[in-house]
mmCIF file of C-alpha atoms in Angstrom:
data_model
loop_
_atom_site.group_PDB
_atom_site.id
_atom_site.type_symbol
_atom_site.label_atom_id
_atom_site.label_comp_id
_atom_site.label_asym_id
_atom_site.label_seq_id
_atom_site.Cartn_x
_atom_site.Cartn_y
_atom_site.Cartn_z
ATOM 1 C CA MET A 1 -110.530 47.732 -0.889
ATOM 2 C CA SER A 2 -106.953 49.222 -1.467
ATOM 3 C CA ALA A 3 -107.159 52.340 -3.296
ATOM 4 C CA SER A 4 -104.694 55.069 -4.264
ATOM 5 C CA VAL A 5 -104.800 59.022 -3.038
ATOM 6 C CA GLN A 6 -104.479 61.668 -5.061
ATOM 7 C CA SER A 7 -104.129 65.003 -4.984
ATOM 8 C CA ALA A 8 -106.760 66.824 -7.690
ATOM 9 C CA PRO A 9 -105.023 69.753 -8.898
ATOM 10 C CA THR A 10 -107.123 73.020 -7.597
ATOM 11 C CA SER A 11 -111.175 72.780 -6.240
ATOM 12 C CA VAL A 12 -112.325 74.131 -9.545
ATOM 13 C CA GLY A 13 -113.919 71.587 -9.991
ATOM 14 C CA ALA A 14 -114.636 70.677 -6.373
ATOM 15 C CA ALA A 15 -118.971 69.336 -5.756
ATOM 16 C CA ARG A 16 -120.044 71.951 -7.850
ATOM 17 C CA LEU A 17 -124.307 71.078 -7.492
ATOM 18 C CA PRO A 18 -127.072 71.191 -10.356
ATOM 19 C CA ILE A 19 -128.798 74.433 -10.331
ATOM 20 C CA ARG A 20 -132.166 74.148 -8.172
ATOM 21 C CA PHE A 21 -135.039 76.674 -7.392
ATOM 22 C CA SER A 22 -134.156 76.531 -3.555
ATOM 23 C CA THR A 23 -130.436 76.652 -3.528
ATOM 24 C CA ALA A 24 -130.391 79.199 -6.479
ATOM 25 C CA SER A 25 -133.321 81.319 -5.114
ATOM 26 C CA SER A 26 -131.713 81.568 -2.000
ATOM 27 C CA THR A 27 -128.283 82.715 -3.229
ATOM 28 C CA PHE A 28 -129.984 85.457 -5.359
ATOM 29 C CA LEU A 29 -132.099 86.706 -3.424
ATOM 30 C CA VAL A 30 -129.005 87.571 -0.878
ATOM 31 C CA GLY A 31 -127.017 88.705 -3.232
ATOM 32 C CA ILE A 32 -129.790 91.356 -4.522
ATOM 33 C CA ALA A 33 -130.585 92.227 -0.895
ATOM 34 C CA GLY A 34 -126.885 93.223 -0.705
ATOM 35 C CA TYR A 35 -126.457 95.133 -3.702
ATOM 36 C CA LEU A 36 -130.047 97.195 -3.038
ATOM 37 C CA GLY A 37 -128.538 99.618 -1.489
ATOM 38 C CA VAL A 38 -126.424 100.538 -4.528
ATOM 39 C CA ASN A 39 -129.690 99.750 -6.932
ATOM 40 C CA LEU A 40 -131.779 102.615 -4.199
ATOM 41 C CA SER A 41 -128.863 104.749 -4.097
ATOM 42 C CA PRO A 42 -131.318 108.171 -5.910
ATOM 43 C CA TYR A 43 -134.450 107.463 -3.691
ATOM 44 C CA MET A 44 -131.930 106.702 -0.764
ATOM 45 C CA ILE A 45 -130.314 110.311 -0.560
ATOM 46 C CA ALA A 46 -134.015 110.936 -0.949
ATOM 47 C CA ALA A 47 -135.388 109.814 2.306
ATOM 48 C CA VAL A 48 -132.136 110.598 3.534
ATOM 49 C CA GLN A 49 -132.955 114.799 2.825
ATOM 50 C CA THR A 50 -136.187 113.827 4.079
ATOM 51 C CA GLY A 51 -135.279 111.854 7.051
ATOM 52 C CA VAL A 52 -132.952 114.733 8.724
ATOM 53 C CA GLY A 53 -133.385 118.035 6.610
ATOM 54 C CA ALA A 54 -129.884 116.978 4.602
ATOM 55 C CA ASP A 55 -128.782 118.920 1.599
ATOM 56 C CA VAL A 56 -127.989 117.142 -1.838
ATOM 57 C CA LEU A 57 -124.282 116.789 -1.092
ATOM 58 C CA THR A 58 -124.930 115.918 2.410
ATOM 59 C CA ALA A 59 -127.402 113.171 2.258
ATOM 60 C CA SER A 60 -125.152 111.428 -1.275
ATOM 61 C CA TRP A 61 -122.337 111.704 0.751
ATOM 62 C CA ILE A 62 -124.040 109.784 3.564
ATOM 63 C CA VAL A 63 -125.091 106.815 1.084
ATOM 64 C CA THR A 64 -121.490 106.387 -0.623
ATOM 65 C CA ALA A 65 -120.142 105.706 2.961
ATOM 66 C CA THR A 66 -123.268 103.314 3.443
ATOM 67 C CA LEU A 67 -122.217 101.738 -0.050
ATOM 68 C CA LEU A 68 -118.620 102.228 0.815
ATOM 69 C CA LEU A 69 -119.238 100.186 3.881
ATOM 70 C CA THR A 70 -120.715 97.705 1.974
ATOM 71 C CA ALA A 71 -117.840 97.008 -0.112
ATOM 72 C CA LEU A 72 -115.138 96.939 2.430
ATOM 73 C CA VAL A 73 -117.066 94.937 4.789
ATOM 74 C CA GLY A 74 -117.951 92.697 1.509
ATOM 75 C CA LEU A 75 -114.322 91.961 1.338
ATOM 76 C CA ALA A 76 -112.806 91.787 5.164
ATOM 77 C CA VAL A 77 -115.379 88.245 4.756
ATOM 78 C CA ALA A 78 -115.200 87.555 1.955
ATOM 79 C CA PRO A 79 -112.378 84.685 3.187
ATOM 80 C CA ALA A 80 -114.825 83.407 5.588
ATOM 81 C CA CYS A 81 -117.449 82.769 3.110
ATOM 82 C CA ALA A 82 -115.044 80.475 0.688
ATOM 83 C CA GLY A 83 -115.581 78.008 4.349
ATOM 84 C CA PRO A 84 -118.242 76.628 6.198
ATOM 85 C CA ARG A 85 -119.172 79.637 7.452
ATOM 86 C CA ARG A 86 -120.950 81.489 4.200
ATOM 87 C CA ARG A 87 -124.095 80.575 5.880
ATOM 88 C CA LEU A 88 -123.555 82.041 8.808
ATOM 89 C CA VAL A 89 -121.948 85.423 7.203
ATOM 90 C CA ALA A 90 -124.575 86.415 5.363
ATOM 91 C CA ARG A 91 -127.293 85.288 8.220
ATOM 92 C CA VAL A 92 -125.325 88.315 10.343
ATOM 93 C CA GLY A 93 -125.274 90.555 7.795
ATOM 94 C CA LEU A 94 -128.482 90.384 7.292
ATOM 95 C CA ILE A 95 -129.869 90.710 10.539
ATOM 96 C CA LEU A 96 -127.660 93.678 10.765
ATOM 97 C CA ALA A 97 -128.977 94.830 7.726
ATOM 98 C CA VAL A 98 -132.606 94.774 8.900
ATOM 99 C CA VAL A 99 -131.528 95.813 12.296
ATOM 100 C CA GLY A 100 -129.998 98.616 10.512
ATOM 101 C CA PHE A 101 -131.910 100.021 7.531
ATOM 102 C CA GLY A 102 -135.772 99.300 10.504
ATOM 103 C CA ALA A 103 -133.645 101.495 12.628
ATOM 104 C CA ALA A 104 -133.035 104.112 9.574
ATOM 105 C CA ALA A 105 -137.224 104.050 8.708
ATOM 106 C CA LEU A 106 -138.507 103.871 12.254
ATOM 107 C CA VAL A 107 -136.358 105.923 14.208
ATOM 108 C CA PRO A 108 -135.344 109.028 12.940
ATOM 109 C CA VAL A 109 -132.392 110.603 15.060
ATOM 110 C CA LEU A 110 -130.715 106.983 14.363
ATOM 111 C CA VAL A 111 -131.183 107.506 10.235
ATOM 112 C CA VAL A 112 -127.227 107.807 9.652
ATOM 113 C CA THR A 113 -126.272 105.072 12.130
ATOM 114 C CA GLY A 114 -128.624 102.739 11.165
ATOM 115 C CA LEU A 115 -127.119 103.519 7.378
ATOM 116 C CA LEU A 116 -124.661 102.915 8.573
ATOM 117 C CA LEU A 117 -124.785 100.089 10.219
ATOM 118 C CA GLY A 118 -126.897 98.621 7.454
ATOM 119 C CA GLY A 119 -124.524 98.647 4.363
ATOM 120 C CA VAL A 120 -122.358 97.016 7.806
ATOM 121 C CA GLY A 121 -124.912 94.315 7.083
ATOM 122 C CA ALA A 122 -124.862 94.449 3.463
ATOM 123 C CA GLY A 123 -121.759 93.968 3.205
ATOM 124 C CA GLY A 124 -122.094 90.117 4.492
ATOM 125 C CA ALA A 125 -124.998 89.241 1.773
ATOM 126 C CA VAL A 126 -122.877 90.287 -0.643
ATOM 127 C CA ALA A 127 -120.049 88.225 -0.281
ATOM 128 C CA ALA A 128 -121.526 85.377 0.837
ATOM 129 C CA ALA A 129 -124.103 85.122 -2.169
ATOM 130 C CA GLY A 130 -121.165 86.149 -4.628
ATOM 131 C CA ALA A 131 -118.817 83.417 -3.067
ATOM 132 C CA ALA A 132 -122.375 80.640 -3.506
ATOM 133 C CA LEU A 133 -122.167 81.036 -7.341
ATOM 134 C CA ALA A 134 -119.044 79.430 -7.241
ATOM 135 C CA ALA A 135 -120.956 76.193 -5.504
ATOM 136 C CA PHE A 136 -123.144 75.620 -9.172
ATOM 137 C CA ARG A 137 -121.867 74.162 -12.537
ATOM 138 C CA ASN A 138 -122.008 76.177 -15.422
ATOM 139 C CA PRO A 139 -120.724 78.916 -14.006
ATOM 140 C CA ASP A 140 -121.697 80.892 -17.265
ATOM 141 C CA ARG A 141 -125.484 79.828 -17.149
ATOM 142 C CA VAL A 142 -125.093 80.795 -13.609
ATOM 143 C CA ALA A 143 -124.320 84.199 -13.915
ATOM 144 C CA GLY A 144 -126.966 84.973 -16.437
ATOM 145 C CA LEU A 145 -129.817 83.899 -14.439
ATOM 146 C CA ASN A 146 -128.743 85.911 -11.483
ATOM 147 C CA GLY A 147 -128.247 89.111 -13.787
ATOM 148 C CA LEU A 148 -131.850 87.854 -15.135
ATOM 149 C CA ALA A 149 -133.358 87.627 -10.887
ATOM 150 C CA ASN A 150 -131.623 90.684 -10.776
ATOM 151 C CA ARG A 151 -132.352 92.842 -12.869
ATOM 152 C CA GLY A 152 -135.957 91.555 -12.982
ATOM 153 C CA LEU A 153 -136.306 91.864 -9.180
ATOM 154 C CA ILE A 154 -135.057 95.308 -8.904
ATOM 155 C CA THR A 155 -137.173 96.340 -11.945
ATOM 156 C CA ILE A 156 -140.159 95.963 -10.107
ATOM 157 C CA ILE A 157 -138.830 97.644 -6.964
ATOM 158 C CA LEU A 158 -138.220 100.644 -8.820
ATOM 159 C CA ALA A 159 -141.159 101.201 -10.385
ATOM 160 C CA VAL A 160 -142.920 100.343 -6.584
ATOM 161 C CA VAL A 161 -140.830 101.609 -4.209
ATOM 162 C CA PRO A 162 -142.201 105.479 -5.273
ATOM 163 C CA LEU A 163 -145.604 104.685 -5.478
ATOM 164 C CA ILE A 164 -145.523 104.091 -1.551
ATOM 165 C CA GLY A 165 -143.241 107.033 -1.270
ATOM 166 C CA LEU A 166 -139.820 108.396 -1.268
ATOM 167 C CA ALA A 167 -139.888 108.688 3.183
ATOM 168 C CA PRO A 168 -137.652 106.798 5.290
ATOM 169 C CA ILE A 169 -140.199 104.537 6.297
ATOM 170 C CA ASP A 170 -140.405 103.522 2.919
ATOM 171 C CA VAL A 171 -137.345 103.553 1.738
ATOM 172 C CA PHE A 172 -135.556 102.568 4.598
ATOM 173 C CA GLY A 173 -138.638 99.786 5.488
ATOM 174 C CA SER A 174 -138.697 98.011 1.855
ATOM 175 C CA MET A 175 -134.806 97.523 2.273
ATOM 176 C CA ALA A 176 -135.392 96.252 6.092
ATOM 177 C CA VAL A 177 -138.322 93.741 4.355
ATOM 178 C CA PHE A 178 -136.275 92.449 1.936
ATOM 179 C CA SER A 179 -133.225 91.838 3.931
ATOM 180 C CA VAL A 180 -136.082 89.698 6.064
ATOM 181 C CA LEU A 181 -137.159 87.708 3.772
ATOM 182 C CA ALA A 182 -133.198 87.030 2.339
ATOM 183 C CA LEU A 183 -132.556 86.166 5.873
ATOM 184 C CA LEU A 184 -135.450 83.309 5.594
ATOM 185 C CA THR A 185 -133.768 81.480 2.998
ATOM 186 C CA VAL A 186 -130.429 81.557 3.913
ATOM 187 C CA SER A 187 -130.345 77.658 5.153
ATOM 188 C CA TRP A 188 -130.827 76.738 1.648
ATOM 189 C CA MET A 189 -127.878 79.043 0.536
ATOM 190 C CA PRO A 190 -124.964 76.028 -1.490
ATOM 191 C CA THR A 191 -121.965 75.674 1.357
ATOM 192 C CA ALA A 192 -118.494 75.674 -0.230
ATOM 193 C CA PRO A 193 -117.455 71.725 1.146
ATOM 194 C CA ALA A 194 -114.190 72.321 -0.355
ATOM 195 C CA ALA A 195 -112.758 74.719 2.216
ATOM 196 C CA THR A 196 -113.807 72.059 4.142
ATOM 197 C CA VAL A 197 -111.445 69.253 3.036
ATOM 198 C CA HIS A 198 -108.194 72.771 2.696
ATOM 199 C CA ALA A 199 -109.048 73.453 6.775
ATOM 200 C CA ALA A 200 -109.020 70.218 7.656
ATOM 201 C CA ALA A 201 -105.845 68.948 6.539
ATOM 202 C CA ALA A 202 -104.144 72.188 7.614
ATOM 203 C CA ILE A 203 -104.806 71.459 10.816
ATOM 204 C CA GLY A 204 -104.424 67.733 11.216
ATOM 205 C CA GLU A 205 -107.614 66.002 10.980
ATOM 206 C CA ALA A 206 -109.070 63.113 8.815
ATOM 207 C CA VAL A 207 -109.923 64.986 4.741
ATOM 208 C CA PRO A 208 -112.823 64.226 3.063
ATOM 209 C CA ILE A 209 -112.332 62.165 0.543
ATOM 210 C CA GLU A 210 -114.509 61.184 -2.580
ATOM 211 C CA VAL A 211 -114.307 57.644 -4.432
ATOM 212 C CA PRO A 212 -115.068 57.836 -7.715
ATOM 213 C CA PRO A 213 -115.529 55.034 -9.462
ATOM 214 C CA THR A 214 -112.577 53.801 -11.016
ATOM 215 C CA GLY A 215 -111.213 53.551 -7.309
ATOM 216 C CA THR A 216 -108.865 56.252 -6.935
ATOM 217 C CA LEU A 217 -109.277 58.281 -3.646
ATOM 218 C CA ARG A 218 -109.020 61.943 -4.710
ATOM 219 C CA THR A 219 -109.107 65.077 -2.512
ATOM 220 C CA ALA A 220 -109.211 68.894 -3.760
ATOM 221 C CA ALA A 221 -106.287 70.521 -3.737
ATOM 222 C CA PRO A 222 -105.643 73.921 -2.452
ATOM 223 C CA PRO A 223 -105.678 76.555 -5.735
ATOM 224 C CA SER A 224 -102.410 76.873 -7.446
ATOM 225 C CA ARG A 225 -100.314 79.748 -7.549
ATOM 226 C CA ALA A 226 -101.637 81.017 -11.362
ATOM 227 C CA VAL A 227 -104.655 80.326 -10.063
ATOM 228 C CA THR A 228 -104.782 83.032 -6.995
ATOM 229 C CA VAL A 229 -102.788 85.274 -9.291
ATOM 230 C CA ALA A 230 -105.176 85.041 -11.804
ATOM 231 C CA GLY A 231 -107.590 85.849 -9.276
ATOM 232 C CA LEU A 232 -106.167 88.818 -7.561
ATOM 233 C CA VAL A 233 -104.953 90.422 -11.430
ATOM 234 C CA LEU A 234 -109.235 89.828 -11.785
ATOM 235 C CA LEU A 235 -110.710 91.588 -8.685
ATOM 236 C CA VAL A 236 -108.453 94.245 -9.381
ATOM 237 C CA VAL A 237 -109.327 94.638 -13.474
ATOM 238 C CA PHE A 238 -113.682 93.901 -12.190
ATOM 239 C CA ALA A 239 -112.847 97.029 -10.148
ATOM 240 C CA LEU A 240 -111.069 99.526 -12.309
ATOM 241 C CA TRP A 241 -114.053 98.057 -15.316
ATOM 242 C CA ALA A 242 -116.240 98.956 -12.860
ATOM 243 C CA ALA A 243 -115.260 102.241 -12.076
ATOM 244 C CA SER A 244 -114.686 102.902 -15.566
ATOM 245 C CA GLU A 245 -118.200 102.085 -16.062
ATOM 246 C CA ASP A 246 -119.862 103.416 -13.552
ATOM 247 C CA SER A 247 -118.060 106.475 -14.930
ATOM 248 C CA LEU A 248 -120.839 106.888 -17.202
ATOM 249 C CA TRP A 249 -123.756 106.015 -15.934
ATOM 250 C CA ALA A 250 -123.350 108.108 -13.564
ATOM 251 C CA MET A 251 -122.822 111.266 -16.251
ATOM 252 C CA ALA A 252 -125.095 109.854 -18.246
ATOM 253 C CA GLY A 253 -127.584 112.658 -17.212
ATOM 254 C CA VAL A 254 -125.595 115.825 -18.232
ATOM 255 C CA MET A 255 -123.369 114.817 -20.611
ATOM 256 C CA GLY A 256 -126.600 113.916 -22.148
ATOM 257 C CA ALA A 257 -128.035 117.238 -21.581
ATOM 258 C CA ASP A 258 -125.311 119.307 -22.683
ATOM 259 C CA ASN A 259 -124.254 117.468 -25.895
ATOM 260 C CA ALA A 260 -127.435 115.993 -27.559
ATOM 261 C CA GLY A 261 -129.980 118.154 -25.932
ATOM 262 C CA LEU A 262 -131.948 115.339 -23.985
ATOM 263 C CA THR A 263 -134.823 116.434 -22.312
ATOM 264 C CA PRO A 264 -135.369 114.590 -18.310
ATOM 265 C CA GLU A 265 -138.301 111.673 -20.242
ATOM 266 C CA GLY A 266 -135.098 111.403 -22.706
ATOM 267 C CA LEU A 267 -133.193 110.400 -19.628
ATOM 268 C CA SER A 268 -135.336 108.621 -18.385
ATOM 269 C CA LEU A 269 -136.217 106.205 -21.344
ATOM 270 C CA ALA A 270 -132.329 106.106 -21.686
ATOM 271 C CA LEU A 271 -132.576 104.187 -18.622
ATOM 272 C CA SER A 272 -135.173 102.616 -18.866
ATOM 273 C CA GLY A 273 -134.264 101.303 -22.122
ATOM 274 C CA ALA A 274 -130.956 100.414 -20.143
ATOM 275 C CA THR A 275 -132.433 97.805 -18.169
ATOM 276 C CA ALA A 276 -134.672 96.372 -20.353
ATOM 277 C CA GLY A 277 -131.221 95.744 -22.607
ATOM 278 C CA GLY A 278 -129.930 94.218 -19.691
ATOM 279 C CA LEU A 279 -132.458 92.322 -19.188
ATOM 280 C CA LEU A 280 -132.320 90.643 -23.161
ATOM 281 C CA GLY A 281 -128.895 89.773 -22.796
ATOM 282 C CA THR A 282 -128.220 87.887 -19.489
ATOM 283 C CA ILE A 283 -131.294 86.561 -21.122
ATOM 284 C CA ALA A 284 -129.580 85.397 -24.381
ATOM 285 C CA LEU A 285 -125.914 84.318 -21.472
ATOM 286 C CA VAL A 286 -128.866 81.722 -19.948
ATOM 287 C CA ALA A 287 -129.652 80.966 -23.489
ATOM 288 C CA VAL A 288 -125.642 80.039 -24.657
ATOM 289 C CA GLY A 289 -124.175 79.135 -21.603
ATOM 290 C CA ASP A 290 -120.499 77.833 -22.135
ATOM 291 C CA ARG A 291 -121.116 77.452 -25.589
ATOM 292 C CA LEU A 292 -118.806 80.545 -26.212
ATOM 293 C CA GLY A 293 -115.938 80.374 -23.795
ATOM 294 C CA ARG A 294 -114.906 82.886 -22.128
ATOM 295 C CA GLY A 295 -112.050 84.337 -23.486
ATOM 296 C CA ILE A 296 -113.206 86.017 -26.265
ATOM 297 C CA PRO A 297 -116.480 87.351 -25.182
ATOM 298 C CA LEU A 298 -114.123 89.571 -22.697
ATOM 299 C CA ILE A 299 -112.141 91.036 -24.807
ATOM 300 C CA VAL A 300 -114.912 91.234 -27.861
ATOM 301 C CA LEU A 301 -117.866 92.839 -25.380
ATOM 302 C CA LEU A 302 -115.300 94.876 -23.407
ATOM 303 C CA VAL A 303 -113.994 96.376 -27.235
ATOM 304 C CA ALA A 304 -117.014 96.771 -28.585
ATOM 305 C CA GLY A 305 -118.132 98.510 -24.569
ATOM 306 C CA GLY A 306 -115.022 101.112 -24.792
ATOM 307 C CA ILE A 307 -115.343 102.074 -29.041
ATOM 308 C CA LEU A 308 -119.821 102.754 -27.609
ATOM 309 C CA LYS A 309 -118.380 105.577 -25.090
ATOM 310 C CA ILE A 310 -116.142 107.493 -27.841
ATOM 311 C CA VAL A 311 -119.360 107.248 -29.864
ATOM 312 C CA GLU A 312 -121.587 108.497 -26.794
ATOM 313 C CA GLY A 313 -118.853 111.014 -25.643
ATOM 314 C CA SER A 314 -118.962 113.048 -30.031
ATOM 315 C CA VAL A 315 -123.269 111.991 -30.404
ATOM 316 C CA THR A 316 -125.470 115.241 -30.598
ATOM 317 C CA ASP A 317 -128.499 114.174 -32.051
ATOM 318 C CA PRO A 318 -130.759 113.245 -28.343
ATOM 319 C CA THR A 319 -132.270 110.038 -30.356
ATOM 320 C CA LEU A 320 -129.577 108.625 -30.737
ATOM 321 C CA PHE A 321 -127.619 109.340 -27.955
ATOM 322 C CA VAL A 322 -130.327 107.078 -26.151
ATOM 323 C CA VAL A 323 -129.926 104.510 -29.143
ATOM 324 C CA VAL A 324 -125.909 104.338 -28.412
ATOM 325 C CA PHE A 325 -126.678 104.132 -24.503
ATOM 326 C CA ILE A 326 -128.839 101.504 -24.171
ATOM 327 C CA ALA A 327 -126.626 99.201 -26.540
ATOM 328 C CA TRP A 328 -123.948 100.003 -24.283
ATOM 329 C CA ASN A 329 -125.063 99.142 -21.361
ATOM 330 C CA THR A 330 -126.974 96.215 -22.426
ATOM 331 C CA ILE A 331 -122.602 95.722 -23.595
ATOM 332 C CA TYR A 332 -122.426 96.808 -20.111
ATOM 333 C CA ALA A 333 -124.148 93.947 -18.307
ATOM 334 C CA VAL A 334 -123.433 91.144 -20.347
ATOM 335 C CA ALA A 335 -119.662 91.743 -19.786
ATOM 336 C CA PHE A 336 -120.821 91.884 -16.067
ATOM 337 C CA MET A 337 -122.249 88.124 -16.133
ATOM 338 C CA TYR A 338 -118.960 86.953 -18.086
ATOM 339 C CA PHE A 339 -116.780 88.893 -15.377
ATOM 340 C CA VAL A 340 -118.961 87.228 -12.182
ATOM 341 C CA ALA A 341 -118.481 83.926 -14.275
ATOM 342 C CA THR A 342 -115.169 84.239 -14.297
ATOM 343 C CA ALA A 343 -114.157 84.216 -11.181
ATOM 344 C CA ALA A 344 -117.076 81.448 -10.350
ATOM 345 C CA ALA A 345 -115.022 79.438 -12.542
ATOM 346 C CA LEU A 346 -111.656 79.729 -10.965
ATOM 347 C CA ASP A 347 -113.091 78.348 -7.244
ATOM 348 C CA ALA A 348 -115.705 75.912 -6.355
ATOM 349 C CA ASP A 349 -115.399 77.717 -3.033
ATOM 350 C CA GLY A 350 -115.774 81.277 -4.373
ATOM 351 C CA ARG A 351 -112.345 82.025 -3.113
ATOM 352 C CA TRP A 352 -112.691 84.803 -6.122
ATOM 353 C CA SER A 353 -116.460 85.142 -6.624
ATOM 354 C CA GLY A 354 -116.797 86.748 -3.121
ATOM 355 C CA PRO A 355 -114.420 89.117 -3.292
ATOM 356 C CA LEU A 356 -115.759 90.039 -6.743
ATOM 357 C CA LEU A 357 -118.917 91.850 -5.975
ATOM 358 C CA ALA A 358 -117.845 93.309 -3.582
ATOM 359 C CA THR A 359 -115.002 94.768 -4.709
ATOM 360 C CA TYR A 360 -117.543 96.359 -7.530
ATOM 361 C CA LEU A 361 -118.674 98.623 -5.146
ATOM 362 C CA VAL A 362 -115.286 99.539 -4.319
ATOM 363 C CA GLY A 363 -114.788 100.639 -8.008
ATOM 364 C CA SER A 364 -118.379 102.474 -8.097
ATOM 365 C CA ALA A 365 -119.031 103.546 -5.177
ATOM 366 C CA LEU A 366 -117.212 107.161 -6.260
ATOM 367 C CA THR A 367 -117.700 106.790 -9.725
ATOM 368 C CA PRO A 368 -119.787 110.505 -9.046
ATOM 369 C CA VAL A 369 -117.090 112.444 -8.428
ATOM 370 C CA ILE A 370 -114.815 110.259 -10.080
ATOM 371 C CA GLY A 371 -116.981 111.362 -13.492
ATOM 372 C CA ALA A 372 -117.131 114.952 -12.970
ATOM 373 C CA SER A 373 -113.870 115.046 -12.835
ATOM 374 C CA LEU A 374 -112.295 114.030 -15.486
ATOM 375 C CA VAL A 375 -115.181 115.800 -17.142
ATOM 376 C CA GLY A 376 -114.649 118.796 -15.622
ATOM 377 C CA LEU A 377 -110.406 117.873 -16.726
ATOM 378 C CA LEU A 378 -110.308 117.055 -20.011
ATOM 379 C CA GLY A 379 -114.200 117.610 -21.140
ATOM 380 C CA TYR A 380 -116.626 115.116 -23.418
ATOM 381 C CA GLN A 381 -115.151 113.471 -25.329
ATOM 382 C CA GLY A 382 -111.615 113.584 -23.767
ATOM 383 C CA PHE A 383 -113.614 111.889 -20.293
ATOM 384 C CA ALA A 384 -115.226 109.149 -22.960
ATOM 385 C CA LEU A 385 -111.782 108.267 -24.906
ATOM 386 C CA THR A 386 -109.988 108.444 -21.643
ATOM 387 C CA LEU A 387 -112.918 105.426 -20.220
ATOM 388 C CA ALA A 388 -112.737 103.767 -23.696
ATOM 389 C CA LEU A 389 -108.812 103.136 -23.320
ATOM 390 C CA ALA A 390 -109.334 102.028 -20.087
ATOM 391 C CA SER A 391 -111.909 99.562 -21.237
ATOM 392 C CA PHE A 392 -109.212 98.272 -24.326
ATOM 393 C CA VAL A 393 -106.517 97.881 -21.781
ATOM 394 C CA LEU A 394 -108.205 95.558 -19.739
ATOM 395 C CA ALA A 395 -109.422 93.844 -22.066
ATOM 396 C CA VAL A 396 -106.009 91.530 -22.653
ATOM 397 C CA PRO A 397 -106.121 90.782 -18.927
ATOM 398 C CA ALA A 398 -109.599 89.955 -18.923
ATOM 399 C CA GLY A 399 -109.728 87.411 -21.741
ATOM 400 C CA ILE A 400 -106.289 85.816 -20.893
ATOM 401 C CA ILE A 401 -108.151 85.065 -17.528
ATOM 402 C CA GLY A 402 -110.673 83.989 -19.101
ATOM 403 C CA VAL A 403 -109.542 81.580 -21.530
ATOM 404 C CA LEU A 404 -107.860 80.728 -17.953
ATOM 405 C CA SER A 405 -110.404 79.903 -15.740
ATOM 406 C CA ARG A 406 -112.051 77.222 -18.554
ATOM 407 C CA ARG A 407 -108.622 75.363 -18.679
ATOM 408 C CA LEU A 408 -109.196 74.940 -15.642
ATOM 409 C CA GLU A 409 -112.933 73.900 -15.386
ATOM 410 C CA ARG A 410 -112.260 71.541 -17.932
ATOM 411 C CA ALA A 411 -108.990 70.209 -16.782
ATOM 412 C CA ALA A 412 -111.243 69.604 -13.320
ATOM 413 C CA LYS A 413 -114.299 67.871 -15.329
ATOM 414 C CA GLU A 414 -111.229 65.267 -16.817
ATOM 415 C CA ALA A 415 -110.110 64.445 -13.756
ATOM 416 C CA ALA A 416 -113.023 64.005 -11.790
#
């Protein structure tokens, strides 16, 4: 049988998998393990204070250094996660997380060293899970399911850990145990077959090929320059957007108390309601899937989020402050998932979804410092307006890349 050999325009649609419980649950659990430090950072600060007798500022910088290491390591190992070493990166990262957080939990003199080692390991988990998200069909629905699993489990963990206690053995021990659970599922994580094709072709080996019903042999090709540029711009946009969003989150308590007389109980209600709103938003995204595209939703969400930031910086009623905060965070959660879906749709190997989650940490790790500096310089209204302008400006490139990712996905499906 003779057949012509053609090269697919990109690997956007190559070897994408249906959503199965085993592969999806492994991907989600590994990602949650990598992001656990971000979500538990307030508890980690309290545990560091207890463990080494540090003041709040010193403990905060130790936790910030841990998160920055997670981000930087995630960016460094992301290229390996777009190839056949994805599961290896995840395993090594989670083993380091278990050892590091376990040491911080059990050995007082190793609290700082253990946390830093755990942060390094978490970076590998974040990059591997982010890359694996691109392996599934319908990136929008997968991104929504990932957000749903993340927020659901984190809500439970945030509720349970304080009941156990906030000593190092409670907080860091919980992180080590969760990393063990994620480690047990790594063998189910999707690999990156298209990357294997690229690597084999680059060194002159026989290139694996698919034989479609037409008899035309088709190989996966490296991404085009347009996809590469779009991916790089998306990472920059996402990092800046993350810094903007998390700056508001970090300053919400102080701004609400000063502007609207928000009490600690009101802040707790706002944070709880924001989590619930995010859950509802991700459920909606799972139901909608890719029917709305990505470009228009990203533009609408970022513009709406910017408007709500301006309102948040101006309200003086505590009830209204809580309502606006919950609405803003719901929109933020859905926009986050659309960013993830856009990155996953650009390449099936996870070249962009792998570093995307680590890029978010780069943008958000220093937001308490960034937010406080902007508030001190511009005041609360100027601070909110600056964040809103950032959302408005970033909506344009985000929307363009969202449209491009959708077109590439459709073209790949048609080519297949």
